[in-house]
Coordinates of C-alpha atoms in Angstrom, one line a residue:
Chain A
X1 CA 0.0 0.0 0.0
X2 CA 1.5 3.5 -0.8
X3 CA 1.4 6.2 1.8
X4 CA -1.0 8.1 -0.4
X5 CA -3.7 4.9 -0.3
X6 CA -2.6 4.9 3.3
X7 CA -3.6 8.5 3.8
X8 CA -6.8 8.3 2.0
X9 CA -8.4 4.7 4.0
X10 CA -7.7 7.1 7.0
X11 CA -9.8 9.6 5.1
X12 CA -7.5 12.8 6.4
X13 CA -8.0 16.2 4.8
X14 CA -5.7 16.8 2.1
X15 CA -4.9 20.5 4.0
X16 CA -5.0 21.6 7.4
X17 CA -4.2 24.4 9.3
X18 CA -2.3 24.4 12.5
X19 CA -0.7 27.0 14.7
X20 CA 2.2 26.5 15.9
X21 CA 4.5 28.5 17.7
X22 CA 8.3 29.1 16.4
X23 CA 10.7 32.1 16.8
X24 CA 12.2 33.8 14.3
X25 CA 15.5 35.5 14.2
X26 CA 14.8 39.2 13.1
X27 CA 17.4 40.8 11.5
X28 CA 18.0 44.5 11.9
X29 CA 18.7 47.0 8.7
X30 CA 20.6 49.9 10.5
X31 CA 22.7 51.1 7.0
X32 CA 22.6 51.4 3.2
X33 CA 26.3 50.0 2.9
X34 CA 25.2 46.8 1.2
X35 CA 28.9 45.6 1.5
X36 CA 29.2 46.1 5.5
X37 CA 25.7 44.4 5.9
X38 CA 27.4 41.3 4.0
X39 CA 30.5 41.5 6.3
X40 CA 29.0 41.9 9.4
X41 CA 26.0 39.1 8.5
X42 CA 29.0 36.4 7.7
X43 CA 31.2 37.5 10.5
X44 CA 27.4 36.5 12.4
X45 CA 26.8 33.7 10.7
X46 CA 31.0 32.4 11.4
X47 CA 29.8 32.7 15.1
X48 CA 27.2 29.9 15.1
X49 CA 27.1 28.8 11.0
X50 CA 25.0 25.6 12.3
X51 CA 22.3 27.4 13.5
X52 CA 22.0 30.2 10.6
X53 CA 21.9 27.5 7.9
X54 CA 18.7 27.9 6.1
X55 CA 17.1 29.9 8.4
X56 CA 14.4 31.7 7.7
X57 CA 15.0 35.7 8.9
X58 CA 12.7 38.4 9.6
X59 CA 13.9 41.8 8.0
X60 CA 13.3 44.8 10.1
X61 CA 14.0 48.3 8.1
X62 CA 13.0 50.3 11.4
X63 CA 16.6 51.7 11.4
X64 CA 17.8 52.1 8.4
X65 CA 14.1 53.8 7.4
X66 CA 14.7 56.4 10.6
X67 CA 18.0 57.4 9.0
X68 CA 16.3 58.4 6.0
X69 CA 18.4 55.7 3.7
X70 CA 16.9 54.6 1.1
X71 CA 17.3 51.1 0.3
X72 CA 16.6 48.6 -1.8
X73 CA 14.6 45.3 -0.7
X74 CA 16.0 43.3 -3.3
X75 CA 19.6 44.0 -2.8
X76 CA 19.6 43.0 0.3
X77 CA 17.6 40.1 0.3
X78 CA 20.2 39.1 -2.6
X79 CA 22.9 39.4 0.1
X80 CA 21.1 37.0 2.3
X81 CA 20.7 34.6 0.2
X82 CA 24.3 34.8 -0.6
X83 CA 25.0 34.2 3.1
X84 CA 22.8 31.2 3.2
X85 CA 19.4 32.9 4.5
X86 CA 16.0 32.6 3.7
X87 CA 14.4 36.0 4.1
X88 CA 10.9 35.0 5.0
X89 CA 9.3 38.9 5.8
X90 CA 9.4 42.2 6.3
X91 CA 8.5 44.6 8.6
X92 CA 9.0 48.4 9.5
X93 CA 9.9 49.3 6.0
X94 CA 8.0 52.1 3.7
X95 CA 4.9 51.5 2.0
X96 CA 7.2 50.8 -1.5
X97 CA 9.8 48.4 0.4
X98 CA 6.7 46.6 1.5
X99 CA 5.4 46.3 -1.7
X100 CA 8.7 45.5 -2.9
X101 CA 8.5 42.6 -0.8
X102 CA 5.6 41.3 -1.9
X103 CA 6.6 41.4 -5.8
X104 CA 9.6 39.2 -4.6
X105 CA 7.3 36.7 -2.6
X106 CA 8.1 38.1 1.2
X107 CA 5.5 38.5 3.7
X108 CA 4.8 41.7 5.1
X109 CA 4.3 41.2 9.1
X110 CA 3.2 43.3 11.2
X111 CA 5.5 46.2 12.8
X112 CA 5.2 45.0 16.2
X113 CA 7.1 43.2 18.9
X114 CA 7.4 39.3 18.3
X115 CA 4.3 38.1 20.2
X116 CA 1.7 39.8 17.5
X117 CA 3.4 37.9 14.8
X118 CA 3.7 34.7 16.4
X119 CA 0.2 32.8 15.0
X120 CA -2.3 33.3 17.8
X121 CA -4.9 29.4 18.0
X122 CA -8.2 29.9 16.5
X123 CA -9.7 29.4 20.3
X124 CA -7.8 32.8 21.5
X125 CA -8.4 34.6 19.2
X126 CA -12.7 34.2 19.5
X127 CA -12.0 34.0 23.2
X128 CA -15.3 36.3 24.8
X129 CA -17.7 34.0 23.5
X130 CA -20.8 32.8 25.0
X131 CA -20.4 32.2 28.4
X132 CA -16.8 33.5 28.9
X133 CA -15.5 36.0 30.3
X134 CA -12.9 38.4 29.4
X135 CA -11.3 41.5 30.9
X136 CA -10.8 44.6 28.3
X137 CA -7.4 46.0 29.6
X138 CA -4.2 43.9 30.6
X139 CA -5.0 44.4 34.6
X140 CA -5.5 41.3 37.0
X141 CA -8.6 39.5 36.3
X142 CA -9.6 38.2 40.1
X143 CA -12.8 35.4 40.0
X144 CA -13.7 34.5 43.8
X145 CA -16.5 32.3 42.6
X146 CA -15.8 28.4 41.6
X147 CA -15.1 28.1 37.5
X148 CA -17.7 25.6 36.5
X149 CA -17.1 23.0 33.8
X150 CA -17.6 24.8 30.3
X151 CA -17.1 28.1 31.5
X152 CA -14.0 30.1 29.9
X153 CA -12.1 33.1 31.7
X154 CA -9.6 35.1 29.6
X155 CA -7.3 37.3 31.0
X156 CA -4.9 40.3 28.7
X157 CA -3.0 40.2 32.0
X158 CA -2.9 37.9 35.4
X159 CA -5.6 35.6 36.3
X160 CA -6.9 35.0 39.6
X161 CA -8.8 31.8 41.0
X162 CA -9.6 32.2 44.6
X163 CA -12.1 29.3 44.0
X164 CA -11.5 26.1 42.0
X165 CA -11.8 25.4 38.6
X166 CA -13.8 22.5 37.3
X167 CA -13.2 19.6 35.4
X168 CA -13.8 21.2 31.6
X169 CA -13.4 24.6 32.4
X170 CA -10.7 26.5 30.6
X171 CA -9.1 29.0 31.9
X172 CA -6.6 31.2 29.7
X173 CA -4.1 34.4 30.8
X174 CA -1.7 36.1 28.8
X175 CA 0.2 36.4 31.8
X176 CA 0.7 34.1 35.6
X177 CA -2.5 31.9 36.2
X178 CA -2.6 31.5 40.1
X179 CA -5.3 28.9 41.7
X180 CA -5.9 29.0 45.3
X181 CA -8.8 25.6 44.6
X182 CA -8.1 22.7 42.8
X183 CA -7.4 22.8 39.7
X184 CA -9.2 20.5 37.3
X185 CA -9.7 21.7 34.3
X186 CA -7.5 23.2 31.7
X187 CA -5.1 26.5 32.2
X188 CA -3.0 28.3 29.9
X189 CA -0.5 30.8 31.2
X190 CA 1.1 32.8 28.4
X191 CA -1.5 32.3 25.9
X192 CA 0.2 35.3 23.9
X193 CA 4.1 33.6 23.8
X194 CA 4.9 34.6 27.4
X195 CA 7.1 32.0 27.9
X196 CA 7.7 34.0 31.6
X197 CA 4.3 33.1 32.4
X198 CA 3.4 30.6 35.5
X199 CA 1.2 28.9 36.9
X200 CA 0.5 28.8 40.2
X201 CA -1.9 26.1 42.4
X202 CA -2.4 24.3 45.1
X203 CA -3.5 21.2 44.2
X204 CA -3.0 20.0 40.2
X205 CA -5.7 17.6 39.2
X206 CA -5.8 19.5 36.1
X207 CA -6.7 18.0 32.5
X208 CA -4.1 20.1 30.9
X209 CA -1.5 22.5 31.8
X210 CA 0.3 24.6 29.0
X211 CA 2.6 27.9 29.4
X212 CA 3.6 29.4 25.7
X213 CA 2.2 26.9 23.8
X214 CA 4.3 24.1 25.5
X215 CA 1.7 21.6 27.2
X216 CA 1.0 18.7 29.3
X217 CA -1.6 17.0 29.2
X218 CA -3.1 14.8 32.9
X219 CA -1.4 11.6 31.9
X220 CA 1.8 13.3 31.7
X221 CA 1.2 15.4 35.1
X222 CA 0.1 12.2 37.3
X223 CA 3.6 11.5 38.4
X224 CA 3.1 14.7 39.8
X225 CA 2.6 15.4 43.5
X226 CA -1.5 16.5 43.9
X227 CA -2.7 18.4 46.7
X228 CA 0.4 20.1 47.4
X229 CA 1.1 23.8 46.2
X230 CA 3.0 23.5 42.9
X231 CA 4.5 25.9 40.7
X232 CA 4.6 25.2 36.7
X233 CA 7.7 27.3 34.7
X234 CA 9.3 26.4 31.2
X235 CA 13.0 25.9 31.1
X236 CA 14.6 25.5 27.8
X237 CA 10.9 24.4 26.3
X238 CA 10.2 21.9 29.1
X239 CA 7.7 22.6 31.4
X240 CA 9.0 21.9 35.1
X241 CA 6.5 21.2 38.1
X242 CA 7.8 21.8 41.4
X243 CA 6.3 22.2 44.7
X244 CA 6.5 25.1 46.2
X245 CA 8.9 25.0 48.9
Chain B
X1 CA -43.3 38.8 45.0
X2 CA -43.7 35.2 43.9
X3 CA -39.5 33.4 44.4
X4 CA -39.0 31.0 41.1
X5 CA -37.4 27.8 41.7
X6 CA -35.5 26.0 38.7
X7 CA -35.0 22.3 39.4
X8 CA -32.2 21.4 37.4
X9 CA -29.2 18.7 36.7
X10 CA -28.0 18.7 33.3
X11 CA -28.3 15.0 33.1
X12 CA -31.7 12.9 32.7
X13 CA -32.8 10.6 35.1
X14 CA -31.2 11.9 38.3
X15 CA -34.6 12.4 39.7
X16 CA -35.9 16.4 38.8
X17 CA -39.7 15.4 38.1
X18 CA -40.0 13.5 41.2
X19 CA -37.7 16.0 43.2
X20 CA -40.1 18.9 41.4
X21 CA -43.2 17.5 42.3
X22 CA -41.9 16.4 45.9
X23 CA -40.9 20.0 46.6
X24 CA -44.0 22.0 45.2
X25 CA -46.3 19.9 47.3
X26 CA -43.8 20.2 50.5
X27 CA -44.3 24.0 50.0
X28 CA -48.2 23.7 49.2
X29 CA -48.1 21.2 52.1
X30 CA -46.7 24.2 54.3
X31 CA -49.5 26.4 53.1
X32 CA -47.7 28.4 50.7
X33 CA -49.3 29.0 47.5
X34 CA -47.3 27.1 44.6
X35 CA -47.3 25.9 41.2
X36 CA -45.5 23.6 39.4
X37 CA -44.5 24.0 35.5
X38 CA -42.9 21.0 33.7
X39 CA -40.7 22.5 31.1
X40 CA -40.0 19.4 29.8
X41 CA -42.0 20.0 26.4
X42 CA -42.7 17.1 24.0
X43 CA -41.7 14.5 27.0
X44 CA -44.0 15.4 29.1
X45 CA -44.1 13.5 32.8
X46 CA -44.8 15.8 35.6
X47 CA -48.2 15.0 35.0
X48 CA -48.0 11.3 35.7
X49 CA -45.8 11.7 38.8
X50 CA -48.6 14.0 40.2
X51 CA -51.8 11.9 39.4
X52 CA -53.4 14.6 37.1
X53 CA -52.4 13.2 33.5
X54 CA -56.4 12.6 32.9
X55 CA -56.9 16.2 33.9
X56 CA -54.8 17.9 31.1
X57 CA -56.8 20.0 28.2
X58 CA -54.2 22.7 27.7
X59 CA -50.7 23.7 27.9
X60 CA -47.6 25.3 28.6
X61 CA -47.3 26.1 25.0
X62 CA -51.7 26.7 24.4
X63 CA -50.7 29.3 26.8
X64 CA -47.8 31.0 25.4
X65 CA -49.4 31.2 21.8
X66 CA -52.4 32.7 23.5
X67 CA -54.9 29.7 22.7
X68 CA -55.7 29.1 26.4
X69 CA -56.0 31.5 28.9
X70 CA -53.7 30.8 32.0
X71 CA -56.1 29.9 34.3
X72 CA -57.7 27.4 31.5
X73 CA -54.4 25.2 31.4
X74 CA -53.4 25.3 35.4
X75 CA -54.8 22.1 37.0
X76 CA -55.4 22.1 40.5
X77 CA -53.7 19.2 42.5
X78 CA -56.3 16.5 44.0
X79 CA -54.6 16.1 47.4
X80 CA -54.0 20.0 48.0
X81 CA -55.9 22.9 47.1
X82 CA -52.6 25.1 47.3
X83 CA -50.7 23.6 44.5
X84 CA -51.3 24.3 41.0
X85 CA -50.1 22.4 37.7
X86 CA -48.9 23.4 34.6
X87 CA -48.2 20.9 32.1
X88 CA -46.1 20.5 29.1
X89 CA -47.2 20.0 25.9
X90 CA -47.0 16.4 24.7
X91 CA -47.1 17.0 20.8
X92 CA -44.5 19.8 20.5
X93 CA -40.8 20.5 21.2
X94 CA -38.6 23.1 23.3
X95 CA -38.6 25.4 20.1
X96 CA -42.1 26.0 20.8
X97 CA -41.0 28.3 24.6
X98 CA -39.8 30.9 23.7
X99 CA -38.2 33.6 26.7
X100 CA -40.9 36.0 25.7
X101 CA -43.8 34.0 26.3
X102 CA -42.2 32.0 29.1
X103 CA -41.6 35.6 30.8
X104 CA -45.4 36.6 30.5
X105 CA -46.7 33.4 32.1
X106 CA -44.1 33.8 34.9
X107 CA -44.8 37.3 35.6
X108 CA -48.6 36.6 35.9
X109 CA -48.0 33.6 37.9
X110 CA -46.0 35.8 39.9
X111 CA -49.1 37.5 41.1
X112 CA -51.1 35.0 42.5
X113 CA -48.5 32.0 43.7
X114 CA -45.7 32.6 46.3
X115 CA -43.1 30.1 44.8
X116 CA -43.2 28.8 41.3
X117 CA -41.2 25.6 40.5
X118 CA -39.8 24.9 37.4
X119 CA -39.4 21.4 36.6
X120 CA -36.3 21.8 33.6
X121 CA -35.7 18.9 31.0
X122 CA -32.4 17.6 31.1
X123 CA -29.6 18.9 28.6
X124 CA -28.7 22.5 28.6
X125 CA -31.1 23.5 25.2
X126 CA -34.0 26.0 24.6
X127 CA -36.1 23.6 27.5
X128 CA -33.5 24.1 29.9
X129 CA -32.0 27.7 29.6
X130 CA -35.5 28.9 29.8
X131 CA -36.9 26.9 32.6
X132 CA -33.7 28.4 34.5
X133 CA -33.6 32.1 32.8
X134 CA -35.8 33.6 35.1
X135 CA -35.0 31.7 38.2
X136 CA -34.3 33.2 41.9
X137 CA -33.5 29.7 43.2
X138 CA -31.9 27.0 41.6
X139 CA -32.2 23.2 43.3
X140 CA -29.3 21.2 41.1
X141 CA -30.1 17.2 41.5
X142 CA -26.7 15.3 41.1
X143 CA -26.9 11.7 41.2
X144 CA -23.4 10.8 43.7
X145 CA -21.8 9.5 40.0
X146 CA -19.1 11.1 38.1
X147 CA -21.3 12.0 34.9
X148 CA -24.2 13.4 36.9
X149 CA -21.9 15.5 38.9
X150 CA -19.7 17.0 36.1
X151 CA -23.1 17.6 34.2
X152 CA -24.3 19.4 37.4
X153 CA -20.6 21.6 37.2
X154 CA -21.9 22.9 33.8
X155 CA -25.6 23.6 35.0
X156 CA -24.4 25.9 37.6
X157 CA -22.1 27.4 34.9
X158 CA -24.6 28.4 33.0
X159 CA -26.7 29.7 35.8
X160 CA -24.2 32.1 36.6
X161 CA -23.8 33.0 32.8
X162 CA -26.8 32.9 31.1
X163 CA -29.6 33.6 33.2
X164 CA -31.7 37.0 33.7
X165 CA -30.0 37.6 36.7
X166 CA -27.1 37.3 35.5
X167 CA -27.9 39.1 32.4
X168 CA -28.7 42.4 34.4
X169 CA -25.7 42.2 36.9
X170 CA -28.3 41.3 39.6
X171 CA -27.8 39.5 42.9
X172 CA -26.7 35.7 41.5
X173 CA -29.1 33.1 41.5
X174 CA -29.0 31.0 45.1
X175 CA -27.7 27.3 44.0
X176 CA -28.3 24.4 46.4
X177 CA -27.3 20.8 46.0
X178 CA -30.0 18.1 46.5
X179 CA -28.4 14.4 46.1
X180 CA -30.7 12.1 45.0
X181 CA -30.4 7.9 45.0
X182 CA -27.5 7.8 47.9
X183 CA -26.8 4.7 48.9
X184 CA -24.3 4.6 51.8
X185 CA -24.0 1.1 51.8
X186 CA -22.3 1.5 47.9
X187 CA -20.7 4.4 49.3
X188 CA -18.5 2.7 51.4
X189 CA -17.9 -0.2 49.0
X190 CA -16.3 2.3 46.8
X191 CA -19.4 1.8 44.1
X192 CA -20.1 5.5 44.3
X193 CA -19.4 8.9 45.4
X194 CA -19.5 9.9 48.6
X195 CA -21.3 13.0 49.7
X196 CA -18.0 14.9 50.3
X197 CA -16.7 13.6 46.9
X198 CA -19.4 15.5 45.4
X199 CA -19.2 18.2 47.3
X200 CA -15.7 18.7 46.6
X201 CA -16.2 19.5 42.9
X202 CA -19.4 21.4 43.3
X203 CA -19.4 22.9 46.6
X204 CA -22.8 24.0 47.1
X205 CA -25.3 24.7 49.8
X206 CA -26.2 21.3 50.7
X207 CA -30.4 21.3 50.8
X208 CA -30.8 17.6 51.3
X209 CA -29.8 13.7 50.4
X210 CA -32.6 11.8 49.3
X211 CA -31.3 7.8 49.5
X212 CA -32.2 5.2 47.2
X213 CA -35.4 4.3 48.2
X214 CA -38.2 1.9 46.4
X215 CA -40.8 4.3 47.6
X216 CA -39.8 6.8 44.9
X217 CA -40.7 4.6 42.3
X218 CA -43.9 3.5 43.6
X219 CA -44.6 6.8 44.7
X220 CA -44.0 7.7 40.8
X221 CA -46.4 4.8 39.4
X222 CA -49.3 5.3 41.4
X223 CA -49.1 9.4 40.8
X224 CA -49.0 10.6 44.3
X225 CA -45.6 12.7 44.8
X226 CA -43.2 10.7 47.5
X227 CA -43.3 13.5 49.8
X228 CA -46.8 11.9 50.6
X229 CA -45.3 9.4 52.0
X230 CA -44.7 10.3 55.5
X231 CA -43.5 6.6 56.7
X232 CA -40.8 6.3 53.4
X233 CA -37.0 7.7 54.1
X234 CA -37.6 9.7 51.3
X235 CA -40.6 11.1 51.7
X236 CA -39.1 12.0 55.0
X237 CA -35.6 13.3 53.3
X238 CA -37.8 15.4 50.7
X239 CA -39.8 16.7 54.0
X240 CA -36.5 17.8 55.4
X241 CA -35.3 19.8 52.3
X242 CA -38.6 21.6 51.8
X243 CA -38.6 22.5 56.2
X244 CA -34.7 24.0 55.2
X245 CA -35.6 25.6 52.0
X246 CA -37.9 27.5 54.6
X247 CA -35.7 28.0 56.8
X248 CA -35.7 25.6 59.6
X249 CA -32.4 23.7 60.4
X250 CA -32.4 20.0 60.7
X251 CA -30.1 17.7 61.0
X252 CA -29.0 15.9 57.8
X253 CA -29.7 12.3 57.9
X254 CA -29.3 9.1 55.0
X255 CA -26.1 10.4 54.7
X256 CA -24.5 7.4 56.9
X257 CA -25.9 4.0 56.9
X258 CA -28.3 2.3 59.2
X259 CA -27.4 3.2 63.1
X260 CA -28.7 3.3 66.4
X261 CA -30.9 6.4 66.7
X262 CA -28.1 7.7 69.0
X263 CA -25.5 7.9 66.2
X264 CA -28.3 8.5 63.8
X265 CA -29.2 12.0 65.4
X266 CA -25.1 13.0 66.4
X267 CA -23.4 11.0 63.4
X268 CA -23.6 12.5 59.9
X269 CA -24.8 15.8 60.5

């Protein structure tokens, strides 16, 4: 059987999208000198040539654009190219280096920190639906009243729980999730790419934990030690559970 | 001003008819004026548990599209004058209540009865939402298993979401916890949930435990509500919630198994 029978008996859509979360490397424009960009970008590259190799970069004409230089897109997206690089978008350039970019089949992304471009998941995005509940600014959301199973709480900033949270509830904070109940349904600290984010309880029963996009799901946390206060952090894209001592 | 009364689980067959009726006539019994409205439109059963299913001409529905008046479709109960049934309508579905309609008949029943219990179909769907939209007081039935219980979690989540009071930033809707078919014999064989297990995922104002009892189903065939039944644990546990819901304190009791009186009255409490 060929993987493509294989893929159709399991009848799986022939596209999907996902969301994932991956950084990448944004490189700064800060003069016109196409020669000294090349230098310094393969004096760079020398430093760590493993982890430049066909990486996709983000170009950021912020700089150079404030100087009043004017540059050309293509040039140097020629020189990165030489230097092994994939340039993958633009941002902070004119209205014309933007559309230059597009002619030569680079994204445009938004002229923000990071976090904005990273892909936000469908569910964040439509987060005040129905019966959730959202907070307009990034301040502390505080809930003192038990999060019932299918109830969602969004927070722009901190989150709150002085009560528990049920099995099936979700609850989802840009920022530090802190549970003073048990915790038994899902929470999401750092919905946003705050990879800083915690999460904070004092007994983990939950159904899934996840900070920046990095998650664990209850079969993974059992190990873990329930009805003690716990603190959940990501080191180097792990996510660590520790009591709190 | 009449106080509504939703009687509600999520799940089906956790007990809400029989704990709907068993209420309503505790109240009635205590001389408050009350009526009982099954919501549960298209499987209609309220009627049957309270005796008057040969007594039904109009309903819930003939009301709200203004083919009956009111007082045309209640049915006054046979064993006490106080207590006043609405029925469902058997050849219709929940898209036939609509919040409008459902508003008007509550606001006029408002006027005449002191406490209006709404008997709420299971699932959380047009039945549901409106028998609980307008409540002041929410009784959620949880059978002590894990379904019924998480079903009950997203009840009161919606009660706190998606009901008039809500709505309007008003006082919340009161919740208490009324645990139906306890068997503390299973209990402590490990076949089912403890009292406290429950209680740990809901945490609720505990009204009442009603234990598995044959009474309730005989109570159910024969049409008379189990409350009746003065001599039956849980006509007696259904006589306790109503006296608390009023106000009173008693003891809780069925909560442990069979003891001396002594223990009885000091144990489980």
């Amino acid at each position: 059987m060929t993987i493509n029978a294989q893929n159709k008996s399991y009848s799986s859509p022939a596209l999907e999208f996902k969301s994932t979360m991956f950084s990448v490397p944004v490189l700064g424009v800060a003069s016109d000198d196409l020669v000294l960009i090349e230098q310094l970008l393969n004096e760079k590259i020398k430093l760590a040539p493993e982890f430049f190799k066909h990486s996709p970069v983000i170009l950021d004409f912020q700089e150079v654009n404030k100087k009043q230089l004017t540059i050309a897109i293509e040039a140097v997206v020629a020189v990165i190219r030489k230097a092994g690089l994939f340039a993958v978008g633009v941002r902070g350039g004119s209205d014309l280096q933007h559309q230059q970019a597009i002619e030569l089949g680079i994204a445009v992304t938004a002229n923000t920190e990071i976090k904005a471009e990273l892909p936000k998941t469908p569910k964040i995005i439509t987060a005040p639906k129905d019966d959730a509940q959202a907070s307009d600014d990034s301040t502390t959301v505080l809930i003192t009243k038990p999060i019932r199973s299918g109830q969602r709480i969004y927070s722009h900033g901190d989150l709150i729980v002085l009560a528990q949270v049920g099995a099936g509830a979700e609850i989802l904070a840009e920022g530090n999730i802190h549970v003073y109940g048990t915790l038994r349904g899902r929470a999401l600290a750092g919905v946003q790419g705050n990879a800083e984010a915690r999460i904070f309880c004092s007994d983990l029963q939950a159904e899934l934990i996840s900070i920046a996009g990095h998650y664990k799901i209850s079969d993974d946390i059992q190990g873990a030690i329930s009805n003690t206060p716990i603190q959940i952090y990501l080191q180097k894209n792990a996510l660590v559970i520790k009591p709190i001592a | 001003m009449a106080r509504i009364i939703v009687v509600t689980s999520g799940k089906g067959g956790v007990g809400k008819t029989t704990t709907s009726a068993a209420i309503s006539m505790g109240l009635a019994k205590k001389g408050h004026k009350t009526v009982v409205i099954d919501f549960d439109v298209g499987l209609r059963n309220l009627d049957l548990i309270m005796g008057c299913e040969r007594r039904v001409v109009y309903d819930i529905i003939n009301v709200i599209n203004e083919e009956a008046s009111l007082n045309q479709a209640l049915i006054k109960d046979k064993n006490c004058n106080l207590l006043s049934i609405l029925p469902a309508s058997q050849t219709r579905n929940k898209d036939a209540l609509t919040q409008e309609g459902v508003g008007k008949i509550l606001e006029e029943l408002s006027k005449e009865f002191k406490y209006i219990v709404c008997d709420s179909p299971a699932g959380i769907e047009q039945g549901a939402h409106l028998a609980m939209y307008f409540a002041d007081d929410a009784f959620i039935v949880t059978n002590p298993e894990v379904s019924s219980v998480r079903d009950s979690d997203r009840i009161l989540g919606l009660l706190s979401s998606k009901s008039q009071r809500a709505e309007k930033n008003e006082e919340p809707i009161k919740e208490y916890l009324i645990l139906t078919r306890y068997a503390p014999e299973r209990v402590k064989s490990g076949e089912m949930l403890s009292l406290d297990d429950v209680q740990d995922i809901l945490s609720l104002d505990l009204l009442g435990v009603i234990p598995e009892s044959k009474s309730v189903l005989t109570a159910s065939n024969s049409g008379n509500p189990v409350i009746l039944d003065e001599k039956s644990d849980a006509g007696q546990a259904y006589g306790d919630i109503v006296a608390r819901y009023l106000g009173e304190t008693r003891p809780h009791r069925f909560i442990e198994g069979k003891k001396g009186l002594f223990r009885k009255l000091f144990g489980g409490g």
